[in-house]
Structure formats: C-alpha cells, structure tokens
Short mmCIF file of C-alpha atoms in Angstrom, two decimals:
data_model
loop_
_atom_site.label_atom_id
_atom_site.label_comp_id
_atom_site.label_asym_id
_atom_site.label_seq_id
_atom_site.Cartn_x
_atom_site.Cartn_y
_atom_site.Cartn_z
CA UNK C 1 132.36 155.07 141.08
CA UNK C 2 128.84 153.81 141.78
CA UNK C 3 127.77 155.23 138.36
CA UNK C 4 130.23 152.78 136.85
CA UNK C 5 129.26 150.29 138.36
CA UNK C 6 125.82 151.22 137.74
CA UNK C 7 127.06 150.61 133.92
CA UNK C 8 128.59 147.98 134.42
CA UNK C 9 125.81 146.07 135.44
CA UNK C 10 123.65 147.71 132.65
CA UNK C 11 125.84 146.48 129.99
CA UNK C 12 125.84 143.09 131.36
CA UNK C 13 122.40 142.62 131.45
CA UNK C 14 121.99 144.10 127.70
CA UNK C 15 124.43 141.76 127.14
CA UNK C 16 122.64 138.56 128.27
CA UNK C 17 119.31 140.09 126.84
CA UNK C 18 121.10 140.40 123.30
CA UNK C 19 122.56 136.43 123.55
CA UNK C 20 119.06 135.19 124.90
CA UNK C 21 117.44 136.96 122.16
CA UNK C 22 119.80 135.79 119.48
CA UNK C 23 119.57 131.88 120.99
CA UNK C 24 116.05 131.85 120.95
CA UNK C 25 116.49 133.03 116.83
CA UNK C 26 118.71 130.37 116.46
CA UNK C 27 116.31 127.66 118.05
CA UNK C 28 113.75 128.96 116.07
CA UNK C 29 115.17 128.32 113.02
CA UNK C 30 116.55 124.87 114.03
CA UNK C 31 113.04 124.14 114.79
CA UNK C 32 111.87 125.40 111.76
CA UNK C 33 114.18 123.48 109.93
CA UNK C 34 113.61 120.22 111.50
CA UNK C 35 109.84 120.51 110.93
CA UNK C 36 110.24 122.04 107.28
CA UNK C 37 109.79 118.57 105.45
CA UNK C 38 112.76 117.54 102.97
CA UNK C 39 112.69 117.72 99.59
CA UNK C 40 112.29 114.81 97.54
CA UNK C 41 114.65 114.70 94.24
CA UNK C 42 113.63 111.75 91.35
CA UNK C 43 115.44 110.82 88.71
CA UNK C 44 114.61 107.92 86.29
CA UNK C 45 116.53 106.34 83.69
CA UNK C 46 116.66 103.40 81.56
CA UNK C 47 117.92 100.12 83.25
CA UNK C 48 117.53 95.94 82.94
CA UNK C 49 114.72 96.65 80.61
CA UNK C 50 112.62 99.34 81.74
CA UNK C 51 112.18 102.84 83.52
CA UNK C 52 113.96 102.70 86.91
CA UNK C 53 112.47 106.08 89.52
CA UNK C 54 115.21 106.64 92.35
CA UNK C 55 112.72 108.99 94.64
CA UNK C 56 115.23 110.39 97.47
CA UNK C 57 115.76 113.14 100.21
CA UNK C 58 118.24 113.28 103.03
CA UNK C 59 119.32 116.22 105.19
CA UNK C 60 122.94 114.14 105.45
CA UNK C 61 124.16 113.76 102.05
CA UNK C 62 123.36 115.34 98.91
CA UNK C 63 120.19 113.38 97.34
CA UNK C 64 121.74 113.78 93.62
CA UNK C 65 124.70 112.01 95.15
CA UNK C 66 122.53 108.99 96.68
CA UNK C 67 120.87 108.94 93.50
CA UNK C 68 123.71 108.59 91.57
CA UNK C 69 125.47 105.92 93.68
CA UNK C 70 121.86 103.37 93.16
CA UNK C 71 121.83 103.96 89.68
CA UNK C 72 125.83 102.99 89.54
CA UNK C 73 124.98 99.67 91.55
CA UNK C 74 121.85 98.65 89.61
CA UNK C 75 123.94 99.29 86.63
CA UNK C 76 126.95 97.32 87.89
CA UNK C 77 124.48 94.62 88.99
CA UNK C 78 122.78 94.58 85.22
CA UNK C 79 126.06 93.78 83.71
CA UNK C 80 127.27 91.33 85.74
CA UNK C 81 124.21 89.24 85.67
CA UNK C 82 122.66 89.97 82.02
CA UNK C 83 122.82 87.29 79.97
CA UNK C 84 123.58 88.89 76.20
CA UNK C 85 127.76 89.23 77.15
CA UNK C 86 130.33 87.88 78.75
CA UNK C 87 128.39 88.30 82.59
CA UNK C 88 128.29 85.42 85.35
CA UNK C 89 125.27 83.87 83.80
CA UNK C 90 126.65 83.28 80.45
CA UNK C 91 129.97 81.79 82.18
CA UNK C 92 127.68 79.54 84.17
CA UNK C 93 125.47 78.90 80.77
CA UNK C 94 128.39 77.93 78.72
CA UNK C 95 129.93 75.76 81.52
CA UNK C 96 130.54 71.92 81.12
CA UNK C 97 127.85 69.52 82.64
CA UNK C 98 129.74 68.34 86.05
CA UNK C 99 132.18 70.88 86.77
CA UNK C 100 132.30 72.85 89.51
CA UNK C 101 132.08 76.51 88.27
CA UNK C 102 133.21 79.09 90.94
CA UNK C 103 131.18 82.44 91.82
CA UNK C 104 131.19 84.67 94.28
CA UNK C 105 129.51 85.25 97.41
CA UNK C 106 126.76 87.62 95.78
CA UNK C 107 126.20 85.78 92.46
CA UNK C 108 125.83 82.88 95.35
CA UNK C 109 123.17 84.56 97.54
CA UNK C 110 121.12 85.41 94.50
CA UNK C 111 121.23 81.47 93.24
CA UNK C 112 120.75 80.23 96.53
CA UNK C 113 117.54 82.56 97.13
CA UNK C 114 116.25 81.67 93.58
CA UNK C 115 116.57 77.39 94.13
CA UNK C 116 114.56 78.20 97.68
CA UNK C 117 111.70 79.73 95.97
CA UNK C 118 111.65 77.18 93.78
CA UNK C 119 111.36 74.71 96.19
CA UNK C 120 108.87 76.56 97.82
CA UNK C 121 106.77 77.57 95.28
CA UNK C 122 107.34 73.57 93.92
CA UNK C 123 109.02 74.86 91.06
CA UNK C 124 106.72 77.74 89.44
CA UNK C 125 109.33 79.72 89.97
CA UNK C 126 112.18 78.08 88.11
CA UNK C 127 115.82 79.43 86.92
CA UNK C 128 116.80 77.75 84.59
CA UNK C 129 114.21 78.28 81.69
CA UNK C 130 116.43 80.33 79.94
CA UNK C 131 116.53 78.23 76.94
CA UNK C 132 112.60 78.25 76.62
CA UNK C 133 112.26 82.15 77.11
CA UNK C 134 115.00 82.39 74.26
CA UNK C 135 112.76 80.31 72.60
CA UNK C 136 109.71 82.15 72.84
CA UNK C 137 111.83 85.63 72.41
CA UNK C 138 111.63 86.69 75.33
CA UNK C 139 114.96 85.81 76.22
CA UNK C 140 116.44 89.09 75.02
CA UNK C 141 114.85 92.15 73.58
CA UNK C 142 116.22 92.00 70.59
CA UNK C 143 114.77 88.72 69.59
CA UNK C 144 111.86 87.75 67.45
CA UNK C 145 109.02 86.71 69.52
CA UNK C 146 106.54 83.83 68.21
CA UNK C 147 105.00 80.63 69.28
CA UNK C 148 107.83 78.21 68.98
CA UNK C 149 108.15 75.07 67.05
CA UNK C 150 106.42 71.79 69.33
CA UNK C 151 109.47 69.45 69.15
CA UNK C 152 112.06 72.25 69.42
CA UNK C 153 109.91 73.34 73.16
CA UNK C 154 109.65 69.74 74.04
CA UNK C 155 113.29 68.96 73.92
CA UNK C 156 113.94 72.71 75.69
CA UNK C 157 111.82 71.48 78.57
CA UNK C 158 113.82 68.64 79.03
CA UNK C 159 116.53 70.44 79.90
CA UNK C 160 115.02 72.69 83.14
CA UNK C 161 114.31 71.97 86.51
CA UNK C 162 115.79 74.04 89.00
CA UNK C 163 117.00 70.46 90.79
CA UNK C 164 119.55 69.81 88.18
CA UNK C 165 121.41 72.87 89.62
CA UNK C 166 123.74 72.29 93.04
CA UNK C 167 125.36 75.00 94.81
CA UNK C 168 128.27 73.65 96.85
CA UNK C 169 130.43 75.41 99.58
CA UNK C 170 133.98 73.96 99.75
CA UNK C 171 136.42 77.16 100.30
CA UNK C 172 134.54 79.55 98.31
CA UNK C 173 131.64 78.65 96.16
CA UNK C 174 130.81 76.93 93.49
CA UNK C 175 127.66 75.84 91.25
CA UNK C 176 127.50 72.72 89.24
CA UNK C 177 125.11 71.32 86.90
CA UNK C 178 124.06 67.69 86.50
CA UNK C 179 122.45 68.19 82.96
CA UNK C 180 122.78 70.40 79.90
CA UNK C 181 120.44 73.88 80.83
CA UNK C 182 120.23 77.34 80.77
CA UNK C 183 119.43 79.70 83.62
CA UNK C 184 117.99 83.19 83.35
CA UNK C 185 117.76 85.11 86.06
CA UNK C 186 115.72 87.78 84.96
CA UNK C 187 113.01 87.05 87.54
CA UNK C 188 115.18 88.19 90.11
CA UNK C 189 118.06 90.04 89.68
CA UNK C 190 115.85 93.16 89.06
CA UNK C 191 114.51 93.12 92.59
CA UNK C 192 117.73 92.30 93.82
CA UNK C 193 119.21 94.99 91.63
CA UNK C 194 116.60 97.39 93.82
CA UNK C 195 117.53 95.77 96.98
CA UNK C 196 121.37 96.19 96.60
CA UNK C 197 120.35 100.39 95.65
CA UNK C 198 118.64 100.78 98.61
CA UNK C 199 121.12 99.38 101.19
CA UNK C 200 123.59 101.50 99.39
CA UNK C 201 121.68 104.02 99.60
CA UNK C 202 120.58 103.63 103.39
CA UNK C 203 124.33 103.11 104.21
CA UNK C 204 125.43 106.24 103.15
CA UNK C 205 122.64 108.06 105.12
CA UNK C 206 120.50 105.32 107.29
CA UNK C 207 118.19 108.88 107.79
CA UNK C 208 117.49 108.94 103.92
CA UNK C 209 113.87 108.34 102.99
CA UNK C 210 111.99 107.53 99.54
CA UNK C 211 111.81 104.48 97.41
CA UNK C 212 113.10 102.88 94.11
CA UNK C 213 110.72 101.94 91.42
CA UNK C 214 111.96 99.18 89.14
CA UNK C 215 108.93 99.25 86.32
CA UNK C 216 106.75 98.60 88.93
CA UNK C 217 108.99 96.72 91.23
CA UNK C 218 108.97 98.87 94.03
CA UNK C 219 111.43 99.21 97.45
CA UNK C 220 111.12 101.56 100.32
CA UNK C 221 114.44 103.60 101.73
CA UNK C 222 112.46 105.24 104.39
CA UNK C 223 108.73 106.40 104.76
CA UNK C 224 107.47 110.24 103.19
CA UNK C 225 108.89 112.45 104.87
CA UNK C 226 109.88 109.95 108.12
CA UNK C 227 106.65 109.42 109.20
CA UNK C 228 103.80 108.63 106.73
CA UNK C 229 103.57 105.60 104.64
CA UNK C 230 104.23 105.94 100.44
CA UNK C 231 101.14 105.15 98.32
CA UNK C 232 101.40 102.89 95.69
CA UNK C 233 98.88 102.04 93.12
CA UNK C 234 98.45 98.67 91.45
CA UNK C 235 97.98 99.10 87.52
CA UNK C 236 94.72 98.59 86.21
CA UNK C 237 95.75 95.22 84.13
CA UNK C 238 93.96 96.19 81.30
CA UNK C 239 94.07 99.98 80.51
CA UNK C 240 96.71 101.33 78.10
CA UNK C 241 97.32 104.15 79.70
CA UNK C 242 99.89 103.28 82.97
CA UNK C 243 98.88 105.23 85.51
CA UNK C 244 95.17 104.02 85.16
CA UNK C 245 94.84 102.50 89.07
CA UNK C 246 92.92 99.66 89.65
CA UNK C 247 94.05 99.53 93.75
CA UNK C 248 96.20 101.20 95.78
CA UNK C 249 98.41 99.77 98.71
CA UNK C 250 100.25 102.13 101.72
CA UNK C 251 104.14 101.13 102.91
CA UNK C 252 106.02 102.60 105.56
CA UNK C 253 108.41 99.59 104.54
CA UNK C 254 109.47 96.84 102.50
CA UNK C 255 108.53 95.68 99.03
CA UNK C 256 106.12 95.60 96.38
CA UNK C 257 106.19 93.92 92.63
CA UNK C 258 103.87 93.16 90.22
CA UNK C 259 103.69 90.66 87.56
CA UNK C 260 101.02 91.44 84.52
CA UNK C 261 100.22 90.03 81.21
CA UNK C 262 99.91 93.35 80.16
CA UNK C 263 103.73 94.13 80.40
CA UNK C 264 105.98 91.76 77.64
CA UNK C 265 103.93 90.21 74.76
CA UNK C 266 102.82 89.60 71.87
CA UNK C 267 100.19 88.91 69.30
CA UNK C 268 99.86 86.23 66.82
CA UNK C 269 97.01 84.40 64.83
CA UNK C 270 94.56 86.86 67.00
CA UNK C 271 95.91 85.16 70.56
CA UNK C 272 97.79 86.92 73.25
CA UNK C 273 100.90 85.83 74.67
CA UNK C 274 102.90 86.84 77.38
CA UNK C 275 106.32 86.38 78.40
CA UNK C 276 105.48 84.40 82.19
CA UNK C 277 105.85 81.13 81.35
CA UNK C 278 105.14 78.25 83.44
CA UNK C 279 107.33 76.02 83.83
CA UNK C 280 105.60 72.58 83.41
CA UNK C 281 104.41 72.98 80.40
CA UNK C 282 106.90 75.86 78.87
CA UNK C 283 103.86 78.21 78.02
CA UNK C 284 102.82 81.24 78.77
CA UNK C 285 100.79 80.56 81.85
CA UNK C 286 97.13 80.21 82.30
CA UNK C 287 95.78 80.22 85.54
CA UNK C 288 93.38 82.76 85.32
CA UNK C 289 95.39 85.49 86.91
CA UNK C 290 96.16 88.47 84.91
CA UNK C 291 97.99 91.01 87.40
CA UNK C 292 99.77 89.57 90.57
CA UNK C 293 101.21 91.72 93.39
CA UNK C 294 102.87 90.61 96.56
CA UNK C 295 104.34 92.79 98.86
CA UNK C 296 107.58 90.91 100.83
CA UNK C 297 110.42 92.12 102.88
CA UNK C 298 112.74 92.94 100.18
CA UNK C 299 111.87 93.39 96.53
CA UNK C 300 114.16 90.83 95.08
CA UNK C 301 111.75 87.89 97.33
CA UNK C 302 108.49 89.71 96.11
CA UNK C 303 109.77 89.57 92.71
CA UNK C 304 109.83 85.68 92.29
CA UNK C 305 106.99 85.43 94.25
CA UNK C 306 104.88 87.27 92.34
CA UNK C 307 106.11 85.04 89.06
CA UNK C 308 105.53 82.17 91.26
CA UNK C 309 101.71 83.35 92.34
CA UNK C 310 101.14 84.42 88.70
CA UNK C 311 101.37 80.84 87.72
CA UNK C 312 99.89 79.31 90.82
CA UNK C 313 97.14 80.95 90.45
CA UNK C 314 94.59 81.60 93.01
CA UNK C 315 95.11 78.40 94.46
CA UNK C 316 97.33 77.83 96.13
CA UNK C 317 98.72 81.16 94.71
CA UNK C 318 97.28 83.18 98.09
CA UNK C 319 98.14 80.31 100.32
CA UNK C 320 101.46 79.90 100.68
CA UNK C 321 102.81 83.12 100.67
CA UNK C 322 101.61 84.14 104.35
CA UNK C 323 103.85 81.21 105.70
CA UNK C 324 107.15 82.25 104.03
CA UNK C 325 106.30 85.84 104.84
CA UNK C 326 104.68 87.16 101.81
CA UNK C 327 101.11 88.28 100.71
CA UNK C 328 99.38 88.27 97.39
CA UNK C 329 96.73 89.89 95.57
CA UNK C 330 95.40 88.61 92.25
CA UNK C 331 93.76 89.89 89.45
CA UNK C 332 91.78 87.88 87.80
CA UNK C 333 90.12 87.97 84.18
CA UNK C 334 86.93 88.85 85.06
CA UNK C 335 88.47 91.56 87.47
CA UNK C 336 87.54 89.63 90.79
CA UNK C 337 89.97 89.92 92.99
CA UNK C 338 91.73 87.93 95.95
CA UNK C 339 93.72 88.21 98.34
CA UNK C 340 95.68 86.38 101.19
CA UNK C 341 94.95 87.07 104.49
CA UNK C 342 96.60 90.00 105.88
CA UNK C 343 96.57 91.78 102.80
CA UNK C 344 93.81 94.27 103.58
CA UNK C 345 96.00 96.49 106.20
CA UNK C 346 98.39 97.47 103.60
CA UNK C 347 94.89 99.03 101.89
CA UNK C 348 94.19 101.39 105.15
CA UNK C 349 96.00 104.40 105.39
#
C-alpha cells in the first residue's frame, strides 16, 4: 500500500516537472516571438502619376492583405478626383457659374482643407489653376508641354483665385462658383490619397507599422519595427540618379513631401521649366528655391505646403509654417539651405 502511494506521489511530481518544463518552452517561444522583429513586405505600383511604395508588417493581419486594401483606396481616391473623366472635379469644372453643385462629405473635407491653405499661405497655394496648368501641359500627362501663348495666360489668370470658390453647408454640401474657373486638385489629393491608405490601413490593425511613399510624398503607419524612427532622405535636387541624398530626416510619425523642379518639366529655347506654378503671375515659379520639404501631421497638409513654400520662397516660406504646425526646409540654387526653426530634431536620430 505505501509503495503505491509512494508512486503515486512519484508520478505526480513527474507530472508537474513535465508541464513546468513544457510551459517554460512555450514562454520561451512567445518571448522569442515577440522580440523576433516583423517582417516588412513592399509593394509598389503605378498610381496618380508616379511610383506609389506601400512598406507594411503586422503580426494581426496578413501584410499582403493591408497592402492590397491602400492600394484599392488610393486607386478609388485617383478616380474619383482625376480630372481626365467623368470624376467630381470635372462635374464641379463643367458646372454653371452660380449654382450650387452638391458633393459629398470627403470631396468636401478635401476643398475645405485646400481654400484654408490658401488663405494661409495668401494664395500660393491656389485650386483652381487648372486652366493655366492645362495650359502649360501640365494639366494632364498626355498633353504637349510649352510656354503658352501671352494673351491666352493672361485671360486664364483671370479666371483663378481660390476666393471665387464658396463651400456652403445647408443639408449636405455644396460648392458654388462666382466666376468661370477651373480647379485641379492635383496638389493635394495625392497626400490625401496617402492619408486615406494609412487610416485604412491602421484601422484594420492599429498595431501595423511602416509607411506609404507617394513619389516622394511620404506617411508613417507606425515606426520600424514599433520602436525606432524610419529614415528618409531628401533627394539631392540636382542629380539624375534618385536615390542620390542630399539630407536625411528621422520620423517615428507623421508626414513628409517634397516639391522639386527636378520632378515635371521641360525644356525649350535652352530654359527650364517646371510644372509649380505660381499663382500671381501663372509661371513657373521663381523664388530661388529648387527642392522644398515640409514635414506636417498628415501628408495631404505637407503636400500643399510644400507647393505653397516652393513659391514663397525663403521668405516668408520658413516662417509661417511653424504657426500652422508645419516646418520647412529649402533648397536653394546655390545649394544653401534653410530651415524653420524646429526643423533640426527631425535630423538627430
């Protein structure tokens, strides 16, 4: 009997010493696991006129799947706000002067975000040259780009100004215009286009980390591998070869985009011209700047911002950023640089 029990007890204690032992495996491993870092998939394809890079890894949901689902909304938002078919824009385009033309809450929030910078920015950032980038060619990439006739330019500018647009909420929304013009939003739907991926993207798995590269334009999902920031390098404005860095900046968060006169142009009688056109006078702009990067809390706000600083220039291009929660860094032709304050701890790792 007392051998039994003798057993008994024997068996019992193997018996804990085999589950402890097979636990402390399985904590091991989850430990293992948690401190194996993820890895990152990237895929890039072709979207609203360049090379979109959807970096991603998530332990949640399959990264090919998150992916897949940014692509599909930058897609969905390229064809609902491009302006060669029948998208929003043309509908708004084609409108009658006066009438109220109804949209719908998003095609609102992206107007409404483009008339405040160009308040802000006093109009260097302005909607509704569509009819001079046509113009100039650069109003679709399929058009014939050259210096345009004086009086044709002339009587284009006369019909922009981002004032002679009113967005009105009366039971839904609406957007009317008090004169004959045509807006292009092309300096802003692409960082919105990033911004709408990533939220997607964030809620299907608010663990997911990486970013989403719009030519350049650049949004952050989450930081490398949870905890350290992504590094980003700012082109080298004049090397041909793209991934010739001239800076680099470090983000745990937010946004990044660049505007360069190295990215749409062309040349003609021995002059360069690029497609950033300033407003007030309906030509390529000429403030000296030649790359401008500003890093914002969402890509679609850095976008116009860094149209806006392009033309600005140095001054009061660095200036006015910082108080609508922005920063800028500038390029200039002789390759000095500046910077608003603030700037610099982005460029410490």
């Amino acid at each position: 009997m007392r051998k039994k029990r003798r057993d008994n007890r024997l068996n019992i204690r193997l018996i804990s010493i085999s589950f402890l032992l097979v636990l402390s495996v399985v904590i091991i491993a989850t430990l293992f696991v948690r401190r194996h870092p993820p890895e990152y998939y990237d895929r890039t394809e072709f979207l609203m006129g360049t090379y979109v890079t959807i970096v991603v890894a998530s332990e949640e949901i399959s990264p090919v799947k998150l992916a897949a689902a940014g692509f599909q909304e930058m897609k969905r938002i390229e064809d609902k706000f491009a302006r060669e078919y029948g998208s929003v824009t043309r509908v708004i385009n084609e409108a009658p002067v006066g009438d109220l033309i109804a949209i719908d809450d998003e095609t609102a929030y992206v107007i409404r975000t483009a008339l405040s910078i160009g308040a802000i920015t006093n109009g260097s950032f302005d909607l509704t040259i569509g009819e001079v980038m046509d113009l100039w060619g650069f109003g679709s990439s399929n058009s014939e780009r050259s210096v345009p006739d004086p009086e044709k330019l002339a009587e284009a500018l006369k019909r922009t100004g981002y004032s002679s647009l009113e967005l009105v909420s009366n039971d839904g929304w609406f957007i009317k215009k008090s004169r004959e013009l045509q807006i292009d939003l092309s300096g802003i739907v692409k960082g919105y286009a990033v911004d709408a991926a990533i939220s997607l993207i964030r809620a299907l798995d608010d663990s997911a980390t990486g970013y989403v590269d719009a030519g350049g334009d650049i949004g952050i999902i989450g930081p490398k591998y949870g905890t350290r920031p992504w590094t980003i390098g700012i082109r080298h404005p004049r090397s041909e070869r793209a991934d010739q860095i001239f800076d680099v900046v470090y983000l745990f968060d937010g946004a990044i985009a660049t505007s360069g006169d190295y990215e749409n142009y062309f040349i003609e009688d021995d002059k360069h011209y690029h497609h950033i056109i300033d407003p007030s006078t309906g030509f390529p702009a000429d403030s000296g700047v030649i790359s401008a990067t500003v890093i914002a809390n969402s890509v679609m706000v850095a976008d116009a911002f860094a149209t806006a600083a392009f033309v600005l220039g140095k001054t009061p291009g660095i200036t006015f950023l910082p108080r609508n929660g922005a920063l800028a860094f500038l390029i200039m032709e002789d390759f000095s640089v500046f910077r608003s304050e603030g700037f610099e701890v982005y460029q410490k790792k």
